[in-house]
Tab-separated table of N, CA and C in Angstrom:
chain	number	residue	atom	x	y	z
A	1	UNK	N	-34.391	30.582	102.971
A	1	UNK	CA	-35.645	30.833	102.242
A	1	UNK	C	-35.725	29.880	101.076
A	2	UNK	N	-36.896	29.392	100.791
A	2	UNK	CA	-37.162	28.476	99.677
A	2	UNK	C	-36.979	29.215	98.360
A	3	UNK	N	-36.283	28.640	97.394
A	3	UNK	CA	-36.025	29.231	96.106
A	3	UNK	C	-37.287	29.154	95.253
A	4	UNK	N	-37.795	30.283	94.809
A	4	UNK	CA	-39.014	30.345	94.041
A	4	UNK	C	-38.894	29.657	92.689
A	5	UNK	N	-37.718	29.744	92.076
A	5	UNK	CA	-37.503	29.125	90.749
A	5	UNK	C	-37.521	27.587	90.876
A	6	UNK	N	-36.859	27.091	91.896
A	6	UNK	CA	-36.897	25.623	92.131
A	6	UNK	C	-38.294	25.153	92.445
A	7	UNK	N	-39.022	25.899	93.230
A	7	UNK	CA	-40.402	25.590	93.551
A	7	UNK	C	-41.252	25.573	92.309
A	8	UNK	N	-41.170	26.572	91.455
A	8	UNK	CA	-41.932	26.612	90.231
A	8	UNK	C	-41.609	25.433	89.320
A	9	UNK	N	-40.323	25.034	89.280
A	9	UNK	CA	-39.896	23.905	88.465
A	9	UNK	C	-40.559	22.620	88.966
A	10	UNK	N	-40.546	22.425	90.286
A	10	UNK	CA	-41.168	21.199	90.867
A	10	UNK	C	-42.659	21.171	90.520
A	11	UNK	N	-43.331	22.304	90.621
A	11	UNK	CA	-44.788	22.388	90.360
A	11	UNK	C	-45.043	22.122	88.894
A	12	UNK	N	-44.273	22.769	88.029
A	12	UNK	CA	-44.496	22.549	86.584
A	12	UNK	C	-44.261	21.104	86.185
A	13	UNK	N	-43.284	20.445	86.778
A	13	UNK	CA	-43.047	19.033	86.526
A	13	UNK	C	-44.261	18.204	86.979
A	14	UNK	N	-44.831	18.575	88.143
A	14	UNK	CA	-45.997	17.843	88.627
A	14	UNK	C	-47.231	18.016	87.728
A	15	UNK	N	-47.283	19.159	87.037
A	15	UNK	CA	-48.443	19.463	86.236
A	15	UNK	C	-48.315	18.952	84.788
A	16	UNK	N	-47.111	18.501	84.412
A	16	UNK	CA	-46.882	18.007	83.051
A	16	UNK	C	-47.853	16.833	82.751
A	17	UNK	N	-48.423	16.869	81.530
A	17	UNK	CA	-49.327	15.829	81.105
A	17	UNK	C	-50.726	15.997	81.611
A	18	UNK	N	-51.030	17.079	82.299
A	18	UNK	CA	-52.395	17.353	82.799
A	18	UNK	C	-52.918	18.615	82.083
A	19	UNK	N	-54.174	18.944	82.340
A	19	UNK	CA	-54.738	20.175	81.813
A	19	UNK	C	-54.408	21.357	82.764
A	20	UNK	N	-53.776	21.074	83.835
A	20	UNK	CA	-53.432	22.096	84.860
A	20	UNK	C	-52.253	22.906	84.441
A	21	UNK	N	-52.185	24.177	84.874
A	21	UNK	CA	-51.061	25.019	84.649
A	21	UNK	C	-50.842	25.913	85.828
A	22	UNK	N	-49.571	26.309	86.035
A	22	UNK	CA	-49.178	27.190	87.129
A	22	UNK	C	-49.516	28.601	86.780
A	23	UNK	N	-50.193	29.325	87.678
A	23	UNK	CA	-50.515	30.704	87.479
A	23	UNK	C	-49.548	31.578	88.218
A	24	UNK	N	-49.333	31.274	89.480
A	24	UNK	CA	-48.479	32.174	90.282
A	24	UNK	C	-47.953	31.412	91.514
A	25	UNK	N	-46.732	31.771	91.915
A	25	UNK	CA	-46.104	31.283	93.138
A	25	UNK	C	-45.563	32.501	93.889
A	26	UNK	N	-45.871	32.623	95.149
A	26	UNK	CA	-45.244	33.655	95.961
A	26	UNK	C	-44.622	32.969	97.182
A	27	UNK	N	-43.461	33.507	97.526
A	27	UNK	CA	-42.730	33.034	98.720
A	27	UNK	C	-42.383	34.271	99.537
A	28	UNK	N	-42.970	34.385	100.722
A	28	UNK	CA	-42.675	35.552	101.576
A	28	UNK	C	-41.407	35.353	102.287
A	29	UNK	N	-40.890	36.430	102.897
A	29	UNK	CA	-39.626	36.395	103.639
A	29	UNK	C	-39.638	35.373	104.787
A	30	UNK	N	-40.820	35.125	105.362
A	30	UNK	CA	-40.873	34.150	106.445
A	30	UNK	C	-41.376	32.777	105.960
A	31	UNK	N	-41.110	32.471	104.682
A	31	UNK	CA	-41.407	31.159	104.060
A	31	UNK	C	-42.902	30.790	104.062
A	32	UNK	N	-43.762	31.707	103.839
A	32	UNK	CA	-45.158	31.421	103.552
A	32	UNK	C	-45.325	31.341	102.066
A	33	UNK	N	-45.658	30.134	101.605
A	33	UNK	CA	-45.733	29.858	100.166
A	33	UNK	C	-47.198	29.813	99.743
A	34	UNK	N	-47.516	30.503	98.666
A	34	UNK	CA	-48.867	30.454	98.070
A	34	UNK	C	-48.718	30.048	96.646
A	35	UNK	N	-49.417	28.993	96.235
A	35	UNK	CA	-49.371	28.462	94.897
A	35	UNK	C	-50.734	28.558	94.313
A	36	UNK	N	-50.900	29.169	93.163
A	36	UNK	CA	-52.183	29.224	92.465
A	36	UNK	C	-52.045	28.457	91.137
A	37	UNK	N	-52.987	27.493	90.941
A	37	UNK	CA	-53.034	26.751	89.717
A	37	UNK	C	-54.383	26.960	89.025
A	38	UNK	N	-54.425	26.655	87.785
A	38	UNK	CA	-55.669	26.699	87.023
A	38	UNK	C	-55.652	25.573	86.029
A	39	UNK	N	-56.757	25.428	85.279
A	39	UNK	CA	-56.909	24.343	84.364
A	39	UNK	C	-57.717	24.781	83.178
A	40	UNK	N	-57.582	24.115	82.079
A	40	UNK	CA	-58.432	24.385	80.922
A	40	UNK	C	-59.859	23.880	81.226
A	41	UNK	N	-60.001	23.030	82.230
A	41	UNK	CA	-61.299	22.599	82.724
A	41	UNK	C	-61.486	23.125	84.145
A	42	UNK	N	-61.790	22.236	85.051
A	42	UNK	CA	-61.991	22.589	86.445
A	42	UNK	C	-60.790	22.166	87.269
A	43	UNK	N	-60.517	22.905	88.340
A	43	UNK	CA	-59.499	22.520	89.326
A	43	UNK	C	-60.237	21.886	90.517
A	44	UNK	N	-59.819	20.674	90.853
A	44	UNK	CA	-60.450	19.973	91.967
A	44	UNK	C	-59.561	19.998	93.199
A	45	UNK	N	-60.158	19.626	94.312
A	45	UNK	CA	-59.405	19.491	95.548
A	45	UNK	C	-58.270	18.501	95.359
A	46	UNK	N	-58.544	17.416	94.659
A	46	UNK	CA	-57.503	16.388	94.416
A	46	UNK	C	-56.314	16.975	93.633
A	47	UNK	N	-56.561	17.913	92.733
A	47	UNK	CA	-55.493	18.543	91.989
A	47	UNK	C	-54.612	19.356	92.919
A	48	UNK	N	-55.246	20.080	93.812
A	48	UNK	CA	-54.526	20.900	94.791
A	48	UNK	C	-53.707	19.992	95.758
A	49	UNK	N	-54.286	18.925	96.173
A	49	UNK	CA	-53.602	17.948	97.045
A	49	UNK	C	-52.404	17.335	96.392
A	50	UNK	N	-52.567	17.024	95.077
A	50	UNK	CA	-51.465	16.409	94.313
A	50	UNK	C	-50.274	17.418	94.252
A	51	UNK	N	-50.529	18.700	93.972
A	51	UNK	CA	-49.462	19.684	93.904
A	51	UNK	C	-48.862	19.874	95.300
A	52	UNK	N	-49.693	19.919	96.318
A	52	UNK	CA	-49.233	20.064	97.698
A	52	UNK	C	-48.261	18.892	98.059
A	53	UNK	N	-48.687	17.681	97.702
A	53	UNK	CA	-47.872	16.496	98.036
A	53	UNK	C	-46.509	16.531	97.326
A	54	UNK	N	-46.503	16.981	96.064
A	54	UNK	CA	-45.256	17.049	95.301
A	54	UNK	C	-44.302	18.083	95.895
A	55	UNK	N	-44.847	19.204	96.343
A	55	UNK	CA	-43.989	20.203	96.967
A	55	UNK	C	-43.438	19.689	98.302
A	56	UNK	N	-44.300	19.063	99.102
A	56	UNK	CA	-43.851	18.528	100.388
A	56	UNK	C	-42.768	17.457	100.207
A	57	UNK	N	-42.886	16.643	99.144
A	57	UNK	CA	-41.869	15.603	98.855
A	57	UNK	C	-40.575	16.221	98.412
A	58	UNK	N	-40.616	17.314	97.633
A	58	UNK	CA	-39.422	17.947	97.090
A	58	UNK	C	-38.713	18.867	98.132
A	59	UNK	N	-39.483	19.450	98.994
A	59	UNK	CA	-38.906	20.349	100.003
A	59	UNK	C	-39.255	19.838	101.405
A	60	UNK	N	-38.490	18.863	101.848
A	60	UNK	CA	-38.717	18.208	103.130
A	60	UNK	C	-38.449	19.211	104.274
A	61	UNK	N	-39.477	19.446	105.073
A	61	UNK	CA	-39.377	20.372	106.225
A	61	UNK	C	-38.374	19.946	107.228
A	62	UNK	N	-38.215	18.635	107.396
A	62	UNK	CA	-37.294	18.123	108.445
A	62	UNK	C	-35.832	18.266	108.030
A	63	UNK	N	-35.561	18.237	106.720
A	63	UNK	CA	-34.182	18.348	106.235
A	63	UNK	C	-33.786	19.751	105.807
A	64	UNK	N	-34.742	20.621	105.657
A	64	UNK	CA	-34.439	21.986	105.200
A	64	UNK	C	-35.146	22.988	106.048
A	65	UNK	N	-35.596	24.025	105.417
A	65	UNK	CA	-36.310	25.103	106.132
A	65	UNK	C	-37.772	24.767	106.339
A	66	UNK	N	-38.343	25.245	107.402
A	66	UNK	CA	-39.761	25.061	107.680
A	66	UNK	C	-40.505	26.085	106.825
A	67	UNK	N	-41.676	25.755	106.417
A	67	UNK	CA	-42.504	26.698	105.595
A	67	UNK	C	-43.986	26.381	105.790
A	68	UNK	N	-44.780	27.354	105.401
A	68	UNK	CA	-46.259	27.178	105.390
A	68	UNK	C	-46.641	27.189	103.938
A	69	UNK	N	-47.497	26.205	103.541
A	69	UNK	CA	-47.833	26.017	102.137
A	69	UNK	C	-49.335	26.065	101.939
A	70	UNK	N	-49.785	26.882	100.961
A	70	UNK	CA	-51.196	26.882	100.555
A	70	UNK	C	-51.233	26.690	99.042
A	71	UNK	N	-52.010	25.734	98.589
A	71	UNK	CA	-52.245	25.477	97.173
A	71	UNK	C	-53.709	25.706	96.886
A	72	UNK	N	-54.026	26.544	95.900
A	72	UNK	CA	-55.439	26.775	95.583
A	72	UNK	C	-55.597	27.071	94.116
A	73	UNK	N	-56.857	27.156	93.680
A	73	UNK	CA	-57.147	27.492	92.296
A	73	UNK	C	-57.233	28.996	92.146
A	74	UNK	N	-56.885	29.482	90.985
A	74	UNK	CA	-56.901	30.926	90.729
A	74	UNK	C	-58.325	31.371	90.560
A	75	UNK	N	-58.676	32.505	91.136
A	75	UNK	CA	-60.050	33.000	91.141
A	75	UNK	C	-60.527	33.463	89.745
A	76	UNK	N	-61.771	33.123	89.437
A	76	UNK	CA	-62.358	33.456	88.176
A	76	UNK	C	-62.502	34.997	87.987
A	77	UNK	N	-62.608	35.708	89.049
A	77	UNK	CA	-62.792	37.154	88.944
A	77	UNK	C	-61.480	37.934	88.929
A	78	UNK	N	-60.393	37.195	89.052
A	78	UNK	CA	-59.080	37.843	89.048
A	78	UNK	C	-58.590	38.171	87.653
A	79	UNK	N	-57.778	39.208	87.493
A	79	UNK	CA	-57.203	39.508	86.161
A	79	UNK	C	-56.349	38.346	85.659
A	80	UNK	N	-56.313	38.192	84.332
A	80	UNK	CA	-55.498	37.148	83.725
A	80	UNK	C	-54.040	37.395	84.024
A	81	UNK	N	-53.333	36.326	84.331
A	81	UNK	CA	-51.873	36.444	84.656
A	81	UNK	C	-51.032	35.691	83.673
A	82	UNK	N	-51.584	34.644	83.016
A	82	UNK	CA	-50.777	33.846	82.127
A	82	UNK	C	-51.535	33.682	80.779
A	83	UNK	N	-50.755	33.350	79.754
A	83	UNK	CA	-51.347	33.205	78.385
A	83	UNK	C	-52.497	32.198	78.361
A	84	UNK	N	-52.319	31.139	79.120
A	84	UNK	CA	-53.360	30.098	79.178
A	84	UNK	C	-54.742	30.622	79.534
A	85	UNK	N	-54.791	31.696	80.358
A	85	UNK	CA	-56.084	32.251	80.706
A	85	UNK	C	-56.783	32.778	79.511
A	86	UNK	N	-56.052	33.406	78.563
A	86	UNK	CA	-56.656	33.891	77.343
A	86	UNK	C	-57.150	32.726	76.503
A	87	UNK	N	-56.341	31.715	76.389
A	87	UNK	CA	-56.744	30.508	75.579
A	87	UNK	C	-57.962	29.832	76.170
A	88	UNK	N	-58.028	29.758	77.481
A	88	UNK	CA	-59.136	29.115	78.172
A	88	UNK	C	-60.440	29.852	77.985
A	89	UNK	N	-60.397	31.194	77.885
A	89	UNK	CA	-61.591	31.997	77.907
A	89	UNK	C	-61.998	32.555	76.561
A	90	UNK	N	-61.418	32.048	75.489
A	90	UNK	CA	-61.862	32.489	74.142
A	90	UNK	C	-63.369	32.173	74.026
A	91	UNK	N	-64.090	33.175	73.570
A	91	UNK	CA	-65.551	33.043	73.395
A	91	UNK	C	-66.340	33.619	74.583
A	92	UNK	N	-65.632	34.000	75.639
A	92	UNK	CA	-66.270	34.529	76.827
A	92	UNK	C	-66.226	36.056	76.880
A	93	UNK	N	-67.067	36.624	77.728
A	93	UNK	CA	-67.085	38.083	77.923
A	93	UNK	C	-65.935	38.557	78.826
A	94	UNK	N	-65.237	39.603	78.344
A	94	UNK	CA	-64.117	40.157	79.088
A	94	UNK	C	-64.149	41.664	79.161
A	95	UNK	N	-63.415	42.147	80.149
A	95	UNK	CA	-63.141	43.598	80.311
A	95	UNK	C	-61.649	43.768	80.182
A	96	UNK	N	-61.275	44.739	79.343
A	96	UNK	CA	-59.857	45.017	79.103
A	96	UNK	C	-59.581	46.471	79.443
A	97	UNK	N	-58.513	46.724	80.181
A	97	UNK	CA	-58.070	48.108	80.415
A	97	UNK	C	-56.713	48.247	79.779
A	98	UNK	N	-56.620	49.168	78.808
A	98	UNK	CA	-55.323	49.368	78.119
A	98	UNK	C	-54.408	50.269	78.932
A	99	UNK	N	-53.152	50.246	78.657
A	99	UNK	CA	-52.189	51.137	79.294
A	99	UNK	C	-52.533	52.623	79.023
A	100	UNK	N	-53.213	52.847	77.916
A	100	UNK	CA	-53.600	54.216	77.549
A	100	UNK	C	-54.861	54.660	78.339
A	101	UNK	N	-55.458	53.783	79.095
A	101	UNK	CA	-56.582	54.114	79.919
A	101	UNK	C	-57.924	53.813	79.273
A	102	UNK	N	-57.967	53.211	78.107
A	102	UNK	CA	-59.227	52.887	77.469
A	102	UNK	C	-59.779	51.560	78.023
A	103	UNK	N	-61.036	51.543	78.372
A	103	UNK	CA	-61.662	50.354	78.917
A	103	UNK	C	-62.580	49.769	77.809
A	104	UNK	N	-62.391	48.502	77.513
A	104	UNK	CA	-63.182	47.823	76.491
A	104	UNK	C	-63.947	46.679	77.127
A	105	UNK	N	-65.188	46.463	76.733
A	105	UNK	CA	-65.934	45.277	77.142
A	105	UNK	C	-66.435	44.587	75.880
A	106	UNK	N	-66.257	43.310	75.859
A	106	UNK	CA	-66.663	42.560	74.667
A	106	UNK	C	-66.403	41.104	74.866
A	107	UNK	N	-66.310	40.422	73.720
A	107	UNK	CA	-66.097	38.955	73.704
A	107	UNK	C	-64.692	38.671	73.239
A	108	UNK	N	-63.976	37.857	74.008
A	108	UNK	CA	-62.611	37.448	73.613
A	108	UNK	C	-62.755	36.534	72.380
A	109	UNK	N	-62.295	36.999	71.255
A	109	UNK	CA	-62.456	36.289	69.993
A	109	UNK	C	-61.309	35.343	69.729
A	110	UNK	N	-60.093	35.772	69.975
A	110	UNK	CA	-58.934	34.973	69.663
A	110	UNK	C	-57.760	35.371	70.596
A	111	UNK	N	-56.824	34.374	70.803
A	111	UNK	CA	-55.665	34.654	71.581
A	111	UNK	C	-54.466	34.063	70.886
A	112	UNK	N	-53.548	34.918	70.443
A	112	UNK	CA	-52.343	34.466	69.781
A	112	UNK	C	-51.155	34.504	70.730
A	113	UNK	N	-49.981	34.346	70.173
A	113	UNK	CA	-48.754	34.333	70.953
A	113	UNK	C	-48.398	35.728	71.458
A	114	UNK	N	-48.653	36.784	70.640
A	114	UNK	CA	-48.216	38.134	71.017
A	114	UNK	C	-49.381	39.096	71.193
A	115	UNK	N	-50.585	38.685	70.743
A	115	UNK	CA	-51.743	39.571	70.837
A	115	UNK	C	-53.044	38.800	70.993
A	116	UNK	N	-54.100	39.511	71.247
A	116	UNK	CA	-55.445	38.901	71.325
A	116	UNK	C	-56.471	39.821	70.724
A	117	UNK	N	-57.630	39.283	70.365
A	117	UNK	CA	-58.677	40.052	69.703
A	117	UNK	C	-59.947	40.003	70.537
A	118	UNK	N	-60.550	41.187	70.708
A	118	UNK	CA	-61.793	41.321	71.432
A	118	UNK	C	-62.802	41.909	70.470
A	119	UNK	N	-64.004	41.334	70.405
A	119	UNK	CA	-65.085	41.903	69.611
A	119	UNK	C	-65.934	42.774	70.515
A	120	UNK	N	-66.022	44.063	70.158
A	120	UNK	CA	-66.735	45.067	70.953
A	120	UNK	C	-67.834	45.674	70.109
A	121	UNK	N	-68.821	46.235	70.825
A	121	UNK	CA	-69.880	47.014	70.162
A	121	UNK	C	-69.500	48.465	70.238
A	122	UNK	N	-69.514	49.134	69.066
A	122	UNK	CA	-69.192	50.549	68.990
A	122	UNK	C	-70.273	51.261	68.215
A	123	UNK	N	-70.583	52.500	68.616
A	123	UNK	CA	-71.468	53.341	67.860
A	123	UNK	C	-70.730	53.901	66.658
A	124	UNK	N	-71.293	53.653	65.510
A	124	UNK	CA	-70.661	54.102	64.261
A	124	UNK	C	-71.699	54.780	63.395
A	125	UNK	N	-71.341	55.909	62.814
A	125	UNK	CA	-72.214	56.622	61.868
A	125	UNK	C	-72.002	55.968	60.520
A	126	UNK	N	-73.017	55.235	60.102
A	126	UNK	CA	-72.950	54.533	58.811
A	126	UNK	C	-73.393	55.490	57.680
A	127	UNK	N	-72.764	55.335	56.562
A	127	UNK	CA	-73.110	56.179	55.419
A	127	UNK	C	-74.600	55.972	55.045
A	128	UNK	N	-75.303	57.066	54.835
A	128	UNK	CA	-76.685	57.010	54.423
A	128	UNK	C	-77.665	56.843	55.612
A	129	UNK	N	-77.160	56.783	56.814
A	129	UNK	CA	-78.007	56.649	58.013
A	129	UNK	C	-77.949	57.963	58.791
A	130	UNK	N	-79.123	58.293	59.391
A	130	UNK	CA	-79.193	59.531	60.143
A	130	UNK	C	-78.557	59.386	61.509
A	131	UNK	N	-78.750	58.250	62.142
A	131	UNK	CA	-78.281	58.021	63.513
A	131	UNK	C	-77.140	56.974	63.531
A	132	UNK	N	-76.299	57.114	64.513
A	132	UNK	CA	-75.236	56.106	64.638
A	132	UNK	C	-75.876	54.772	65.054
A	133	UNK	N	-75.274	53.680	64.626
A	133	UNK	CA	-75.772	52.364	64.974
A	133	UNK	C	-74.680	51.591	65.696
A	134	UNK	N	-75.108	50.634	66.521
A	134	UNK	CA	-74.163	49.771	67.195
A	134	UNK	C	-73.686	48.691	66.214
A	135	UNK	N	-72.370	48.612	66.086
A	135	UNK	CA	-71.774	47.668	65.156
A	135	UNK	C	-70.669	46.903	65.869
A	136	UNK	N	-70.581	45.618	65.590
A	136	UNK	CA	-69.477	44.806	66.173
A	136	UNK	C	-68.175	45.144	65.431
A	137	UNK	N	-67.122	45.367	66.215
A	137	UNK	CA	-65.805	45.597	65.615
A	137	UNK	C	-64.787	44.754	66.397
A	138	UNK	N	-63.812	44.227	65.677
A	138	UNK	CA	-62.751	43.483	66.305
A	138	UNK	C	-61.588	44.439	66.632
A	139	UNK	N	-61.102	44.369	67.868
A	139	UNK	CA	-59.998	45.181	68.336
A	139	UNK	C	-58.888	44.195	68.728
A	140	UNK	N	-57.734	44.359	68.088
A	140	UNK	CA	-56.583	43.482	68.391
A	140	UNK	C	-55.571	44.300	69.217
A	141	UNK	N	-55.134	43.708	70.338
A	141	UNK	CA	-54.257	44.362	71.271
A	141	UNK	C	-53.070	43.426	71.546
A	142	UNK	N	-51.893	44.007	71.634
A	142	UNK	CA	-50.722	43.275	72.100
A	142	UNK	C	-50.827	43.104	73.610
A	143	UNK	N	-50.306	42.011	74.120
A	143	UNK	CA	-50.377	41.739	75.585
A	143	UNK	C	-49.707	42.884	76.339
A	144	UNK	N	-48.640	43.398	75.798
A	144	UNK	CA	-47.890	44.453	76.529
A	144	UNK	C	-48.561	45.819	76.470
A	145	UNK	N	-49.686	45.924	75.749
A	145	UNK	CA	-50.433	47.194	75.682
A	145	UNK	C	-51.509	47.307	76.760
A	146	UNK	N	-51.669	46.288	77.575
A	146	UNK	CA	-52.809	46.270	78.489
A	146	UNK	C	-52.346	46.263	79.934
A	147	UNK	N	-53.196	46.855	80.804
A	147	UNK	CA	-52.963	46.776	82.245
A	147	UNK	C	-53.570	45.482	82.783
A	148	UNK	N	-54.819	45.178	82.323
A	148	UNK	CA	-55.423	43.925	82.756
A	148	UNK	C	-56.491	43.469	81.786
A	149	UNK	N	-56.776	42.186	81.848
A	149	UNK	CA	-57.912	41.603	81.193
A	149	UNK	C	-58.532	40.669	82.214
A	150	UNK	N	-59.891	40.741	82.360
A	150	UNK	CA	-60.501	39.878	83.303
A	150	UNK	C	-61.900	39.460	82.779
A	151	UNK	N	-62.392	38.377	83.332
A	151	UNK	CA	-63.738	37.923	82.936
A	151	UNK	C	-64.805	38.841	83.438
A	152	UNK	N	-65.864	38.972	82.630
A	152	UNK	CA	-67.070	39.650	83.112
A	152	UNK	C	-68.005	38.528	83.571
A	153	UNK	N	-68.381	38.601	84.811
A	153	UNK	CA	-69.202	37.501	85.390
A	153	UNK	C	-70.609	37.985	85.362
A	154	UNK	N	-71.451	37.175	84.732
A	154	UNK	CA	-72.920	37.472	84.651
A	154	UNK	C	-73.656	36.349	85.372
A	155	UNK	N	-74.772	36.714	86.006
A	155	UNK	CA	-75.577	35.703	86.727
A	155	UNK	C	-76.963	35.659	86.133
């Protein structure tokens, strides 16, 4: 079976110096390999071909184990898997589900090393007002406090 760590190392070396980053690598028991990459910009077919070629060069099917390889871009509707997804989507609309079960929808305001901030609209009873009003509030969450964060796609 192909070693996942060696595979990830080869892919990360291939992506060095580009805007591309590795999102996920899976290797099944029967050597079906799926590689998902993303970019701070767009992922092109040429980017996927480049990664495919680097893997084929590093893991020669004739000299080692046979495998099936698929390289693709990570889906925009999928939950964030790596820190770069947060950095890439600052300023965009997101949905966050916390481990406590609270669902937040708002704008990703900032992404730090250990936490991120979402600006949400909340109903707040303001002093001197009869009715609650919608007010923007920043909510900061640690990455380990959440089940998922994903883009809200609008058309």
